[in-house]
Coordinates of C-alpha atoms in Angstrom, one line a residue:
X1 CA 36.1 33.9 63.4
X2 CA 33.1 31.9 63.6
X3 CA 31.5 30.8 60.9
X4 CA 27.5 32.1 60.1
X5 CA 24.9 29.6 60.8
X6 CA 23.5 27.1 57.8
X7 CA 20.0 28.4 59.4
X8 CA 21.3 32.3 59.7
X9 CA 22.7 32.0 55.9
X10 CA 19.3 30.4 55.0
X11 CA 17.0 33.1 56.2
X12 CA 19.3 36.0 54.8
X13 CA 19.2 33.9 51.4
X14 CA 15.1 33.7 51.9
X15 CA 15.0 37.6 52.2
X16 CA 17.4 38.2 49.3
X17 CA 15.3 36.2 47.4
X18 CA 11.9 38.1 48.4
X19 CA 13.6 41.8 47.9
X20 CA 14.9 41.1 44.5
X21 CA 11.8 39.6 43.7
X22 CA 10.2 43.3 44.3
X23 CA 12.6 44.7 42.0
X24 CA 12.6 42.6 39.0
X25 CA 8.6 42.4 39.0
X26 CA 8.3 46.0 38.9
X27 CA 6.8 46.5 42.8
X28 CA 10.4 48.7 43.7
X29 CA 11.0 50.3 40.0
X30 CA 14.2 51.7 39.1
X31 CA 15.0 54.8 40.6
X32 CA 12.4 54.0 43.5
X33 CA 13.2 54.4 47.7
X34 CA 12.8 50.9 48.9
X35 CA 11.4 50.8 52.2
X36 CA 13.3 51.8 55.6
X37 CA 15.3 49.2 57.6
X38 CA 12.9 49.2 60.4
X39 CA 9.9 48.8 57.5
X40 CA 11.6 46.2 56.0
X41 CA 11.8 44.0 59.2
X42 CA 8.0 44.8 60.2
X43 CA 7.0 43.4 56.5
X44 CA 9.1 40.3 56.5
X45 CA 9.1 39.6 60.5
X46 CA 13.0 38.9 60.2
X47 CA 15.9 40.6 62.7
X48 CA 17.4 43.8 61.6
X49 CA 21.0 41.8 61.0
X50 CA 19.3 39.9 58.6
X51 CA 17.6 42.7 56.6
X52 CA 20.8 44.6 56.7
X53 CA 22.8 42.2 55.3
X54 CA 20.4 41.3 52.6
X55 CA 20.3 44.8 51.6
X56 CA 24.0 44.8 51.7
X57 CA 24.5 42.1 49.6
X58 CA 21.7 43.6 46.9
X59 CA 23.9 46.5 47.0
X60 CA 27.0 44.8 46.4
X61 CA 25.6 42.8 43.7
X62 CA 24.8 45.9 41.8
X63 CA 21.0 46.3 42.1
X64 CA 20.5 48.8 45.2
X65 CA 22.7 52.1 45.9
X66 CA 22.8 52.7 49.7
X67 CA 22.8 56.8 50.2
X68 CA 23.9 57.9 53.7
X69 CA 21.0 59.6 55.0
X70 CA 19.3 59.7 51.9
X71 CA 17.5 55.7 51.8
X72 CA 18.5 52.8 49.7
X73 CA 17.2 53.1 45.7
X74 CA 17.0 50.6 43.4
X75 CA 19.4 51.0 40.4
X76 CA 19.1 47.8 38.0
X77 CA 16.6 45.1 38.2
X78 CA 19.0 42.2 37.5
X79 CA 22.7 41.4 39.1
X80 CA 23.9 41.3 34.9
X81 CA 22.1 45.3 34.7
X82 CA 23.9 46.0 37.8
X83 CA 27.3 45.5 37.1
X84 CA 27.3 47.1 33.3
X85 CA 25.5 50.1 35.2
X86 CA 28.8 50.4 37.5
X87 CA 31.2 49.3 33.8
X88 CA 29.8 51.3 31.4
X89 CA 27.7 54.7 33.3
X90 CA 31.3 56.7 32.6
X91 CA 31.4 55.2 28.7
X92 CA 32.1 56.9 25.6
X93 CA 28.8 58.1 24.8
X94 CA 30.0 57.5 21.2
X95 CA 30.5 54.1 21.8
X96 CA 27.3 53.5 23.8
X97 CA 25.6 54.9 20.6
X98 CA 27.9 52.4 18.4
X99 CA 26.5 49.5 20.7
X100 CA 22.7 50.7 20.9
X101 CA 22.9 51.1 16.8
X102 CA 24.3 47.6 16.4
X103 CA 21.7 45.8 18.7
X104 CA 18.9 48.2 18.1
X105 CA 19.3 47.7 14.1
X106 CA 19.6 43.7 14.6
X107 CA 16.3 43.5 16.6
X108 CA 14.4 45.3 14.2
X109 CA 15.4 43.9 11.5
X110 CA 14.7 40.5 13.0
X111 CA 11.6 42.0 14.4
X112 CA 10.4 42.7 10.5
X113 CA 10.4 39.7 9.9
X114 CA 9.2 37.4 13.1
X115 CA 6.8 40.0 14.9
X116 CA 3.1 38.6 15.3
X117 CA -0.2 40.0 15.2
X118 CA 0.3 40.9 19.0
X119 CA 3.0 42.3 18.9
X120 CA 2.1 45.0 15.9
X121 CA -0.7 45.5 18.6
X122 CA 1.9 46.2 21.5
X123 CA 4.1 48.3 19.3
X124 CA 1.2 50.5 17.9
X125 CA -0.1 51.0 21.6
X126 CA 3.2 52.0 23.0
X127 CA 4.1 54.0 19.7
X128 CA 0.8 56.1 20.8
X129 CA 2.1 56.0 25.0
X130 CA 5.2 57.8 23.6
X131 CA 3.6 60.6 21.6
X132 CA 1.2 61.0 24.2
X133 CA 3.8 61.1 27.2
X134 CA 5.6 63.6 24.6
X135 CA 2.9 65.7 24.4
X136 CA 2.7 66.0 28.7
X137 CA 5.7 68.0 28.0
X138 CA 6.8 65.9 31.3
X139 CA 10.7 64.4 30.4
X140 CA 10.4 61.2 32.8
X141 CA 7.4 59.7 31.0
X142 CA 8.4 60.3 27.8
X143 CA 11.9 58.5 28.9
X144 CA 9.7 55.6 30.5
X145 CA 8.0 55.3 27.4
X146 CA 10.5 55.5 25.0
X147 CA 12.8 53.2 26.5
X148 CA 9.8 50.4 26.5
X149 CA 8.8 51.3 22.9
X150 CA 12.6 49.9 22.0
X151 CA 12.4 47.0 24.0
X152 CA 8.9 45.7 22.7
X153 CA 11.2 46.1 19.2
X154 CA 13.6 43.8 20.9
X155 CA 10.8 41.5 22.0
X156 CA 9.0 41.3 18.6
X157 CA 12.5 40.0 16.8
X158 CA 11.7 36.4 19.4
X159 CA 15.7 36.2 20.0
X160 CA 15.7 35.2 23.5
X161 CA 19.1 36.0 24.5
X162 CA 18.9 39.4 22.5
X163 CA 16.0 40.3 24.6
X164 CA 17.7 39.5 27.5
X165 CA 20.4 40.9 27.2
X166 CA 18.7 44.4 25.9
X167 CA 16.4 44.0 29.0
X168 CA 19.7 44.3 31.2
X169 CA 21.0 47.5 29.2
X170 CA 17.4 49.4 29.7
X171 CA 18.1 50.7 33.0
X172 CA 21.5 52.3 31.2
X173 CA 19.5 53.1 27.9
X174 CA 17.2 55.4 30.6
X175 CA 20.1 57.5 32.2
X176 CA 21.6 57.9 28.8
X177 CA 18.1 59.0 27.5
X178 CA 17.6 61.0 30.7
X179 CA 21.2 62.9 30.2
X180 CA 20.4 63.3 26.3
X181 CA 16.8 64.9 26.6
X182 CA 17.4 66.6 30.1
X183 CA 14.5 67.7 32.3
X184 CA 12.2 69.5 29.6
X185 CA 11.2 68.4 26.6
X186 CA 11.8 71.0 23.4
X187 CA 9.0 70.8 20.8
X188 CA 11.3 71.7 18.1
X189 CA 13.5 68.5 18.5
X190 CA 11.0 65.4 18.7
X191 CA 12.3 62.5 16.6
X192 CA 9.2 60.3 15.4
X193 CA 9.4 56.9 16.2
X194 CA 6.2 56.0 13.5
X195 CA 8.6 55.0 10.5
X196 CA 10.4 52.3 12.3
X197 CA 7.4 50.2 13.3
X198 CA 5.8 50.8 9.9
X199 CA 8.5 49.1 8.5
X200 CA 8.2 46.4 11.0
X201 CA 4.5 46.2 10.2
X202 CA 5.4 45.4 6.4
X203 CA 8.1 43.5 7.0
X204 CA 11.0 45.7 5.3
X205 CA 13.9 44.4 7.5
X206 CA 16.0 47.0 5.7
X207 CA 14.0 49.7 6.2
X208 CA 13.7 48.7 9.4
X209 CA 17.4 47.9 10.7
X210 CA 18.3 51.7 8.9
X211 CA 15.7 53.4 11.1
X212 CA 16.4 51.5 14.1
X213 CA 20.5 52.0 13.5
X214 CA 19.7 56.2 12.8
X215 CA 18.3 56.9 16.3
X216 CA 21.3 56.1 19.0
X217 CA 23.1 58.7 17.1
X218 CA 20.8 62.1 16.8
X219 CA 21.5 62.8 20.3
X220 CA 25.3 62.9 19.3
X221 CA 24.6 64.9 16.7
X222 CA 22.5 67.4 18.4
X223 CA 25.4 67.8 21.2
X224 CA 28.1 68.5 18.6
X225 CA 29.8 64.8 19.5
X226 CA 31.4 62.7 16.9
X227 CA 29.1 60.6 15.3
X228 CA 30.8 58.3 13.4
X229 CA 30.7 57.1 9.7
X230 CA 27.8 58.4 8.3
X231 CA 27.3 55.6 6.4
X232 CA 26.6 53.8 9.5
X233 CA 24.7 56.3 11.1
X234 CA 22.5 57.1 8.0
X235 CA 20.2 60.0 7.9
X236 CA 20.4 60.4 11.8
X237 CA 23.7 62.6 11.4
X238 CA 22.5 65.0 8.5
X239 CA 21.5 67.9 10.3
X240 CA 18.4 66.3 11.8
X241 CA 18.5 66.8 15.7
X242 CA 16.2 65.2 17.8
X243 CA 14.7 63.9 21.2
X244 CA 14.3 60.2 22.2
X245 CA 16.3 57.1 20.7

């Protein structure tokens, strides 16, 4: 079998390199069509074997889904997001609640008391993105929206490696969202988000970590799952029933 070319191997590396740099800075978002085989080699000016097996190897790392007849889509923004979007898409929704709670509740309470003057600022403008986007009455903004209210909580607590690793779980923390609040929003069932980053704003790590540690598990509750202790789960699992996490 002969061996690939140091030059060949090079040049597929190059355009590796320049596709997951489209992903991860937001230019191919999650859930996006990249562009066509035969677009792909116009933009970079590379041969079609070397833009298929790029693509190949994005695929098989975890961050593009190849769909016969369909396109390619982009379905994590990191080779980390990728594979815990293949280990944990069929998971326990109990359990995915169970982790969300634990590193949710951590963040904020770390949040309380690290955030900065810019980030109250961030978190009060994408506090009022999400009530707007729930107002739309459109499911996928509100989703967007939610999902990046959390992680500017997990940015404000400054624990690098926590934001990191919550960064790689957003793309799951979307489809989970996506499955719990389903195409339409309902009025009725909107869980307000305010409480948690006034308790950040004050600098209540309690109240703070109990807010954040609620949330994971009212879309558990409102499905008729088991939600676990409710001394863990707090006021989430008393009857309230609500949209969003």
């Amino acid at each position: 079998m002969p061996l690939t070319s140091p030059r060949r191997s090079a040049l597929v590396d190059q355009v590796i390199a320049q596709l997951r740099n489209q992903i991860t800075t937001g230019e191919w978002p999650v859930g996006s069509r990249i562009p066509t085989e035969p677009e792909l080699v116009e933009l970079m000016g590379v041969a079609r074997n070397t833009v298929r097996e790029a693509v190949r190897a994005l695929a098989h790392n975890g961050l593009l889904d190849i769909r016969q007849g369909s396109g390619t889509y982009v379905i994590a923004t990191s080779e980390l997001a990728g594979v815990m979007h293949r280990r944990f898409a069929g998971a326990d929704p109990r359990h995915i609640a169970e982790l969300r709670s634990t590193l949710e509740s951590s963040a904020a309470r770390l949040a309380a008391e690290r955030r900065t003057a810019r980030d109250l600022v961030q978190l009060d403008a994408l506090l009022a993105r999400r009530e707007e986007a729930w107002s739309g009455g459109d499911a996928e903004p509100f989703i967007a929206a939610d999902v990046a209210l959390h992680m500017a909580v997990v940015a404000a607590s400054h624990n690098e490696v926590l934001i990191e690793l919550y960064a790689d779980l957003g793309d799951l923390v979307a489809d989970w969202l996506r499955t719990d609040v389903g195409t339409e929003l309902d009025p009725a069932s909107h869980l307000d988000h305010k409480r948690l980053i006034e308790a950040i704003r004050r600098g209540d790590g309690d109240a703070a970590a109990s807010e954040a540690a609620g949330y994971p598990f009212v879309c558990l509750a409102k499905e008729g799952r088991p939600s676990g202790d409710a001394a863990v789960t707090g006021r989430a699992v008393t009857g309230l029933t609500a949209a969003g996490g």
